[in-house]
Tab-separated table of C-alpha atoms in Angstrom:
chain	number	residue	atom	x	y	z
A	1	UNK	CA	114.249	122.514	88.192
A	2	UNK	CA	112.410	122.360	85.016
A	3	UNK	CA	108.063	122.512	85.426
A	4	UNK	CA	106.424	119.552	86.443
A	5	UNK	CA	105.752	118.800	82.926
A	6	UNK	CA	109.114	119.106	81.838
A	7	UNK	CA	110.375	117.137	85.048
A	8	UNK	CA	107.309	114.503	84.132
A	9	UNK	CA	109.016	114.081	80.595
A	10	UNK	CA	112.518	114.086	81.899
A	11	UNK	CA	112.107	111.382	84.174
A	12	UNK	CA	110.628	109.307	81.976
A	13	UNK	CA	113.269	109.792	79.371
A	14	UNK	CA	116.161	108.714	82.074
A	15	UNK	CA	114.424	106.008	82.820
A	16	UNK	CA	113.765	104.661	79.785
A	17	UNK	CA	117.241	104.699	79.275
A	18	UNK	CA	117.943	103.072	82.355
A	19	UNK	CA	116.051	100.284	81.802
A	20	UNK	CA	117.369	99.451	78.115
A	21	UNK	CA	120.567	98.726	80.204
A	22	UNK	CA	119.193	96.672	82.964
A	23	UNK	CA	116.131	95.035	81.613
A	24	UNK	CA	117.963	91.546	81.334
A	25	UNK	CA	118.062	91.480	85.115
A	26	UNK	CA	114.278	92.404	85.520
A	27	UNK	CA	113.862	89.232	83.612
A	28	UNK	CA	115.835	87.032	86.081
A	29	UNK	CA	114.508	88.757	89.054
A	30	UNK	CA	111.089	87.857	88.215
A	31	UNK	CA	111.742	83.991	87.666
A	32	UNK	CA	113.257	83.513	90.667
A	33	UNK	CA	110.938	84.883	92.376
A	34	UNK	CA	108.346	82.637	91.014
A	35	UNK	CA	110.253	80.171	90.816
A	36	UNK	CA	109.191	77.341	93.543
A	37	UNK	CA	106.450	79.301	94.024
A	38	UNK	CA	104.209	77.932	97.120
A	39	UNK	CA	106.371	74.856	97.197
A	40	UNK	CA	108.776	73.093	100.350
A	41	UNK	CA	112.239	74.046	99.525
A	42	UNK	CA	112.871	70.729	99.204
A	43	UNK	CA	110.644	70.064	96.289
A	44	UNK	CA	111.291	72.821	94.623
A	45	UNK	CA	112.928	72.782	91.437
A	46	UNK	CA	115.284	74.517	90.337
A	47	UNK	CA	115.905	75.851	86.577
A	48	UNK	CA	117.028	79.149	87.680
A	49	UNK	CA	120.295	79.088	89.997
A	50	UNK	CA	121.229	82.891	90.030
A	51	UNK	CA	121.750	85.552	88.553
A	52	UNK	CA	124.817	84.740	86.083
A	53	UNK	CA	123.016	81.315	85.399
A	54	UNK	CA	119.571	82.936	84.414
A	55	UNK	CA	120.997	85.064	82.200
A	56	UNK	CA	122.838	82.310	80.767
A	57	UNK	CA	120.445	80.114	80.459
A	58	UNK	CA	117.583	82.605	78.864
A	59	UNK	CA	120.135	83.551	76.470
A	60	UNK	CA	121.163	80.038	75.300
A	61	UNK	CA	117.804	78.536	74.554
A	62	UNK	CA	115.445	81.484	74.091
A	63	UNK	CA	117.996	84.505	72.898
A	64	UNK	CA	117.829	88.049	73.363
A	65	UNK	CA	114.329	88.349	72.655
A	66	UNK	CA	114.170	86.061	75.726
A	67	UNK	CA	116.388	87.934	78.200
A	68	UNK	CA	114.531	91.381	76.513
A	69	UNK	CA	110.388	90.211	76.746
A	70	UNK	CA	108.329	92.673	77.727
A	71	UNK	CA	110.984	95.421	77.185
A	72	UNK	CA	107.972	97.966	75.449
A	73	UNK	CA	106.006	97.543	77.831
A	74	UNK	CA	108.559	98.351	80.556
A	75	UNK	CA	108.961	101.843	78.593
A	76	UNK	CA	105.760	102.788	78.821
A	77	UNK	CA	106.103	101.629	82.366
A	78	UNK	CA	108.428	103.524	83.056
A	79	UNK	CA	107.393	106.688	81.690
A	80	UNK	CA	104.123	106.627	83.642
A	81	UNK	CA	106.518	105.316	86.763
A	82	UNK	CA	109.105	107.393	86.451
A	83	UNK	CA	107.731	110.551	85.091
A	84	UNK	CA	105.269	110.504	88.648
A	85	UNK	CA	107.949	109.917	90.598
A	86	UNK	CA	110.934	112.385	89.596
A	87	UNK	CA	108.102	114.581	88.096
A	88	UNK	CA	106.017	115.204	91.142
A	89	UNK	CA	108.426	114.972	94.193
A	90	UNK	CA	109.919	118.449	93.927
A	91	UNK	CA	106.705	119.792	93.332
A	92	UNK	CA	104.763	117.994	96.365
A	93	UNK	CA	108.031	118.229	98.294
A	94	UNK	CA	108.192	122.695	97.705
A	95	UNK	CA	104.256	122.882	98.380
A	96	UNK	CA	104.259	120.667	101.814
A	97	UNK	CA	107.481	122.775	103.204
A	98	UNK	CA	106.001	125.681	102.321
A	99	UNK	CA	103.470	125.511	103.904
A	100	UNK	CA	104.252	123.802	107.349
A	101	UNK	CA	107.950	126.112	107.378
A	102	UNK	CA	106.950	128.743	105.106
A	103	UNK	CA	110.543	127.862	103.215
A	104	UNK	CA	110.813	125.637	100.327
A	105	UNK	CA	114.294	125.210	101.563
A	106	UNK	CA	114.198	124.177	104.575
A	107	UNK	CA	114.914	120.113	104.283
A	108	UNK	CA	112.157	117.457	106.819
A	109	UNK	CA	113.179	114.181	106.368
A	110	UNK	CA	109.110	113.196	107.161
A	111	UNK	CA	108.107	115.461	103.964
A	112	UNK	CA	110.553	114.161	101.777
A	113	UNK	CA	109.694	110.418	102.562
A	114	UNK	CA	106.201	111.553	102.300
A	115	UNK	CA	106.874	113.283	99.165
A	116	UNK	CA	108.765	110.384	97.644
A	117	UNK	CA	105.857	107.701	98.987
A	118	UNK	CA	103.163	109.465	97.430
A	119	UNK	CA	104.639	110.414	94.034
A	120	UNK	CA	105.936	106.658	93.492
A	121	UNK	CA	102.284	105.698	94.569
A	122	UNK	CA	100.908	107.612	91.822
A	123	UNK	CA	103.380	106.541	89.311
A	124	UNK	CA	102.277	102.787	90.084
A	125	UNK	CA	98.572	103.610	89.998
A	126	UNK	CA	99.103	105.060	86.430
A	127	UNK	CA	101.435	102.187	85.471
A	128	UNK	CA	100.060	99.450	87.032
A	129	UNK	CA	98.514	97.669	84.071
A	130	UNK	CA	101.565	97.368	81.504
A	131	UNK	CA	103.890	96.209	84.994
A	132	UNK	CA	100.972	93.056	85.039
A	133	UNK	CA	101.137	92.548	81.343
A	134	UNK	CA	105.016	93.213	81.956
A	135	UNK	CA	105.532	91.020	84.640
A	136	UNK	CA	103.881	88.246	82.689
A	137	UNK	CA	106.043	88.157	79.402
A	138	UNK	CA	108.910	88.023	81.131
A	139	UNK	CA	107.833	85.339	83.352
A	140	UNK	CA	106.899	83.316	79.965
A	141	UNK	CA	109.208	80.890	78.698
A	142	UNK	CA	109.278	77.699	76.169
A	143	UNK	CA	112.016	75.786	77.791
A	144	UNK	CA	112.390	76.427	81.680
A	145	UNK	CA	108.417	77.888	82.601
A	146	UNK	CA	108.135	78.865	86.265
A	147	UNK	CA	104.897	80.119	87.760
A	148	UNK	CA	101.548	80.678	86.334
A	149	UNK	CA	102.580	80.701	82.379
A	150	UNK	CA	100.478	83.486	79.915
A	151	UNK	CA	101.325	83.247	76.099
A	152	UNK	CA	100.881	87.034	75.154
A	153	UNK	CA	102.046	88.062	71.399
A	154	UNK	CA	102.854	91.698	73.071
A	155	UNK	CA	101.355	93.986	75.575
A	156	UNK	CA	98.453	94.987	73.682
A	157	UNK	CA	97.178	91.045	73.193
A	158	UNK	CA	98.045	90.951	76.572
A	159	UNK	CA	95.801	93.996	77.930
A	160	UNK	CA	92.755	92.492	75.411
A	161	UNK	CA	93.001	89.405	76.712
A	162	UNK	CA	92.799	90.555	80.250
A	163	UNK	CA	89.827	92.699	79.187
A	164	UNK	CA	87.903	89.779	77.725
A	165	UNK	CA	88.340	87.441	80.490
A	166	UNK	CA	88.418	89.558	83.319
A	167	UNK	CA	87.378	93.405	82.601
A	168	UNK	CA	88.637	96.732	83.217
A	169	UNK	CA	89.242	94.913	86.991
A	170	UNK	CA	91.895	92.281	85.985
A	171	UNK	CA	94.217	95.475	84.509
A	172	UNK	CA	94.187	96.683	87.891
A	173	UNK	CA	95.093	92.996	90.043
A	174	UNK	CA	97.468	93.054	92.327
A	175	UNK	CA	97.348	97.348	92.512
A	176	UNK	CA	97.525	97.421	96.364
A	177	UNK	CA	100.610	95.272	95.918
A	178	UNK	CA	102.584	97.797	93.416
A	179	UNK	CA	101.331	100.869	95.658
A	180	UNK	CA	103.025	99.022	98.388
A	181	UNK	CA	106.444	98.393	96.766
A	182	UNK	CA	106.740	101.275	94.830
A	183	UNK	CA	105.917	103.423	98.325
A	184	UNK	CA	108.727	101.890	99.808
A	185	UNK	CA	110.620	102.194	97.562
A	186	UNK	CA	110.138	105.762	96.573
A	187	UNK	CA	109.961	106.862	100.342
A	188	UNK	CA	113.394	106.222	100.448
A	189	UNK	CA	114.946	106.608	96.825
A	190	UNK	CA	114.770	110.534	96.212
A	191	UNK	CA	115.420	111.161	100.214
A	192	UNK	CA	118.263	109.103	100.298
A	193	UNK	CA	119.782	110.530	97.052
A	194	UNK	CA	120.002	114.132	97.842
A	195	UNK	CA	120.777	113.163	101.369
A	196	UNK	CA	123.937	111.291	100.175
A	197	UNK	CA	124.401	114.136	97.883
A	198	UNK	CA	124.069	117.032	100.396
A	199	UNK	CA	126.270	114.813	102.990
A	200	UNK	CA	129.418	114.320	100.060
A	201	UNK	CA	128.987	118.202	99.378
A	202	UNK	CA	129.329	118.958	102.886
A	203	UNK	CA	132.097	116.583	104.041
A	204	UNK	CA	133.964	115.605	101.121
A	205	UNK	CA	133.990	118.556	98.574
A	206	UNK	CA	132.607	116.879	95.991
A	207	UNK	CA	131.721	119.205	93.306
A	208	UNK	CA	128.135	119.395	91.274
A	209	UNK	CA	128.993	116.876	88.390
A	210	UNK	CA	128.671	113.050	86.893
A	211	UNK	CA	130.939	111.765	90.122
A	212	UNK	CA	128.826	112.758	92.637
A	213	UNK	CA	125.319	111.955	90.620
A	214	UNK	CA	127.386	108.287	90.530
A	215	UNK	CA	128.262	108.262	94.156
A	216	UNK	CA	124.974	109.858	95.599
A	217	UNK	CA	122.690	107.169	92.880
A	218	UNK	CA	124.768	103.985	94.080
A	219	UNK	CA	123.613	104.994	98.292
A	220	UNK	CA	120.054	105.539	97.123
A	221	UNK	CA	119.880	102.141	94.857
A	222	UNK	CA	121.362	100.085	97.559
A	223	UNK	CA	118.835	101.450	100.260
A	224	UNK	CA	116.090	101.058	97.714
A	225	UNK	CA	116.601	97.274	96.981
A	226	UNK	CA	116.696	96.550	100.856
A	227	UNK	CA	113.750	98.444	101.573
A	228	UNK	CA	111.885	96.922	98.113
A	229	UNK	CA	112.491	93.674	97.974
A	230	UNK	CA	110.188	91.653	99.967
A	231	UNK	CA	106.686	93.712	98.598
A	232	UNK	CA	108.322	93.266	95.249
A	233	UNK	CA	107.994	89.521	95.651
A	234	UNK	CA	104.472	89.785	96.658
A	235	UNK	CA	104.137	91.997	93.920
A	236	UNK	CA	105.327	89.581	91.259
A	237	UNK	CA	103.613	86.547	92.525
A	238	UNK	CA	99.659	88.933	92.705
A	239	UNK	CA	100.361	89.845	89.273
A	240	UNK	CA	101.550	86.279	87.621
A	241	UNK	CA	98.706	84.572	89.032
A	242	UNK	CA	95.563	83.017	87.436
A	243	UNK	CA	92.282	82.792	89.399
A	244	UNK	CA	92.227	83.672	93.147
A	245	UNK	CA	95.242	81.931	94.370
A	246	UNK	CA	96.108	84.802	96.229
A	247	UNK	CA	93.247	86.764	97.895
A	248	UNK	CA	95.158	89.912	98.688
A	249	UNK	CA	98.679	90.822	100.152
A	250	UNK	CA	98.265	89.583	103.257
A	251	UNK	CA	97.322	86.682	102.284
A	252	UNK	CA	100.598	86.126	99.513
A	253	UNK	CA	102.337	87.249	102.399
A	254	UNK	CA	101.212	84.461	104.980
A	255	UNK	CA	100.788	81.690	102.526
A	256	UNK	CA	104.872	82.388	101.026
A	257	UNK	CA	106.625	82.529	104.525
A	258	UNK	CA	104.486	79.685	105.857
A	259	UNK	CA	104.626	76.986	102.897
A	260	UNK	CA	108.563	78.332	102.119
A	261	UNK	CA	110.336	80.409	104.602
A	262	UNK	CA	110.984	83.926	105.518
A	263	UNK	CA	113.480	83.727	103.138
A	264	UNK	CA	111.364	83.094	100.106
A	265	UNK	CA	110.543	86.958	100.347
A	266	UNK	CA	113.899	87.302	99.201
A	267	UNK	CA	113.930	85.277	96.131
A	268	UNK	CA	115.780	87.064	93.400
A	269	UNK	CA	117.060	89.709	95.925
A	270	UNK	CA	121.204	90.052	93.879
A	271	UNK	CA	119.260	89.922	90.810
A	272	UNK	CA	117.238	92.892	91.632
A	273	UNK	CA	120.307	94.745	93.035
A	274	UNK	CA	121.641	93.970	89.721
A	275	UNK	CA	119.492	95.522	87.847
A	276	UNK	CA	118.459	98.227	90.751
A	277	UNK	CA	121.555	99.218	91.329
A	278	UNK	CA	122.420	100.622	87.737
A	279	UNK	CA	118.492	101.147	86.981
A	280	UNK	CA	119.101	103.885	90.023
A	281	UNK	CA	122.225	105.140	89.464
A	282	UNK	CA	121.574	105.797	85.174
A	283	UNK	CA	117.815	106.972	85.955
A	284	UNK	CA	119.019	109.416	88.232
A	285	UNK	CA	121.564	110.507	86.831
A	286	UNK	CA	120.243	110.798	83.539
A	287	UNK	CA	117.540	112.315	84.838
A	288	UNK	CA	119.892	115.392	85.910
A	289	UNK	CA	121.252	115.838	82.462
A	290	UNK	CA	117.630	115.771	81.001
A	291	UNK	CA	116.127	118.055	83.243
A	292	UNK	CA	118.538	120.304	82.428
A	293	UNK	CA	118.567	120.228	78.807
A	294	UNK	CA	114.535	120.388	79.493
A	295	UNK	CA	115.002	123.108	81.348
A	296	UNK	CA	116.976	125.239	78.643
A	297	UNK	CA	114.515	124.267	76.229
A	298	UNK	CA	111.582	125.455	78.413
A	299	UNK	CA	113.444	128.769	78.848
A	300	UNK	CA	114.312	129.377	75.297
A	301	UNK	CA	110.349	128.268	73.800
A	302	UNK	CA	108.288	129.023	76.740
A	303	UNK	CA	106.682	132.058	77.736
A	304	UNK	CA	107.088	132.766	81.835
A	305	UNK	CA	103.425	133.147	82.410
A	306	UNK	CA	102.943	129.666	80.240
A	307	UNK	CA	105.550	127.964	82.445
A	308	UNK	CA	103.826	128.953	86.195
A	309	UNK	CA	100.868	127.173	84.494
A	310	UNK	CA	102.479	123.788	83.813
């Protein structure tokens, strides 16, 4: 494993890469889930019938830069996200075993969700204001608007016009919302990835290499999603919003199941497994291939004492 530098800039390079790839999705995703928003299922319209039609549809009348809005601001995103999460969980992860077992080796499935929880919290805390200003290009649109609409040139007009109507607060709405989501779904992401990988070294054989990165991302992305989804609806809806529509997360919670089903948490759900799915599986595995490159670098420039320091 490279430092926790290193690891912090190898993460974010995978996923940066990741989401270049599945960024089209995040788009969708979001629009469904506003889509309807707070209305009877009944009265709801609806511009966005799926997945395949979304992207269809985004790409007919608004283009690529349609499908691909917000896409720099999902890279810095990321990086903060990302860089947290893959950056800080063997770290966390080493000092918590250590010092309950007194052996960094020794796996506890409570430390690693721990471990995974708290570094994804992080990530979002550092993050949180470009996945608002994010969250709120993409959910822009000329032809087929759904929710709360915000005409932002780019993510900096977007952060200055937050600032000048709302103050350093307004970066920060809907926080408890992305600590939520990205908790769950860092609890279980990491865990569940070198749990599938440890279980097809064990019982099938498989040997340290892109096929079993593949096999061990696709488990962990699936669970992820599952676990996600619902707080990542809340999540959306906190940060589109205008005003106090929503008061907190409780209270998006109550007032979406109530006025449009249990269900409505899952808005969007096969988009978001299209995009988590190979968002998991290429962040992941990039993120082996960069740590180790990082890691060769680190050993060829670095001093050892200047390494145990970073």
């Amino acid at each position: 494993m490279a430092t926790t530098t290193g690891a912090f800039v190898a993460g974010g390079i995978a996923a940066c890469g990741a989401v270049t790839a599945t960024h089209p999705f995040e788009t969708v995703k979001i629009r469904l889930q506003l889509q309807g928003e707070l209305q009877a299922k009944s009265q709801a319209p609806k511009l966005y019938r799926g997945v395949i039609h979304g992207v269809t549809t985004i790409i007919q009348h608004e283009g690529l830069r349609g499908i691909y809005r917000g896409l720099g601001t999902a890279y810095i995103y990321q990086v903060l996200l990302n860089g947290c999460r893959l950056g800080f969980y063997e770290p966390l992860r080493g000092f918590l075993t250590t010092s309950i077992y007194k052996d960094a080796k020794v796996q506890s499935l409570g430390i690693n969700v721990f471990s995974g929880a708290a570094s994804g919290i992080l990530g979002a805390m550092a993050g949180s204001p470009f996945f608002l200003v994010k969250t709120r290009l993409q959910s822009f649109s000329p032809f087929a608007p759904v929710g709360t609409q915000h005409k932002y040139r780019n993510a900096f007009d977007g952060l200055r016009d937050i600032y000048r109507k709302e103050g350093p607060k307004g970066w920060y709405r809907g926080v408890s919302a992305a600590m939520v989501r990205t908790g769950f779904g860092s609890s279980v992401q990491l865990p569940t990835y070198f749990f599938a990988k440890r279980r097809l070294v064990r019982h099938l054989g498989m040997d340290e290499g892109p096929a079993l990165h593949l096999a061990s991302s696709t488990a962990s992305g699936f669970v992820v999603c599952c676990i996600m989804h619902p707080p990542d609806t809340i999540m959306s809806r906190m940060y589109n919003q205008t005003g106090n529509l929503y008061k907190g997360i409780w209270d998006c919670f109550y007032k979406t199941i109530t006025r449009e089903g249990v269900l409505a948490l899952y808005k969007g759900y096969f988009a978001h497994l299209a995009r988590i799915l190979p968002h998991t599986i290429l962040t992941l595995s990039l993120a082996e291939q960069t740590n180790k490159l990082m890691r060769k670098f680190e050993d060829r420039v670095l001093p050892d004492t200047f390494k145990a320091k970073i």
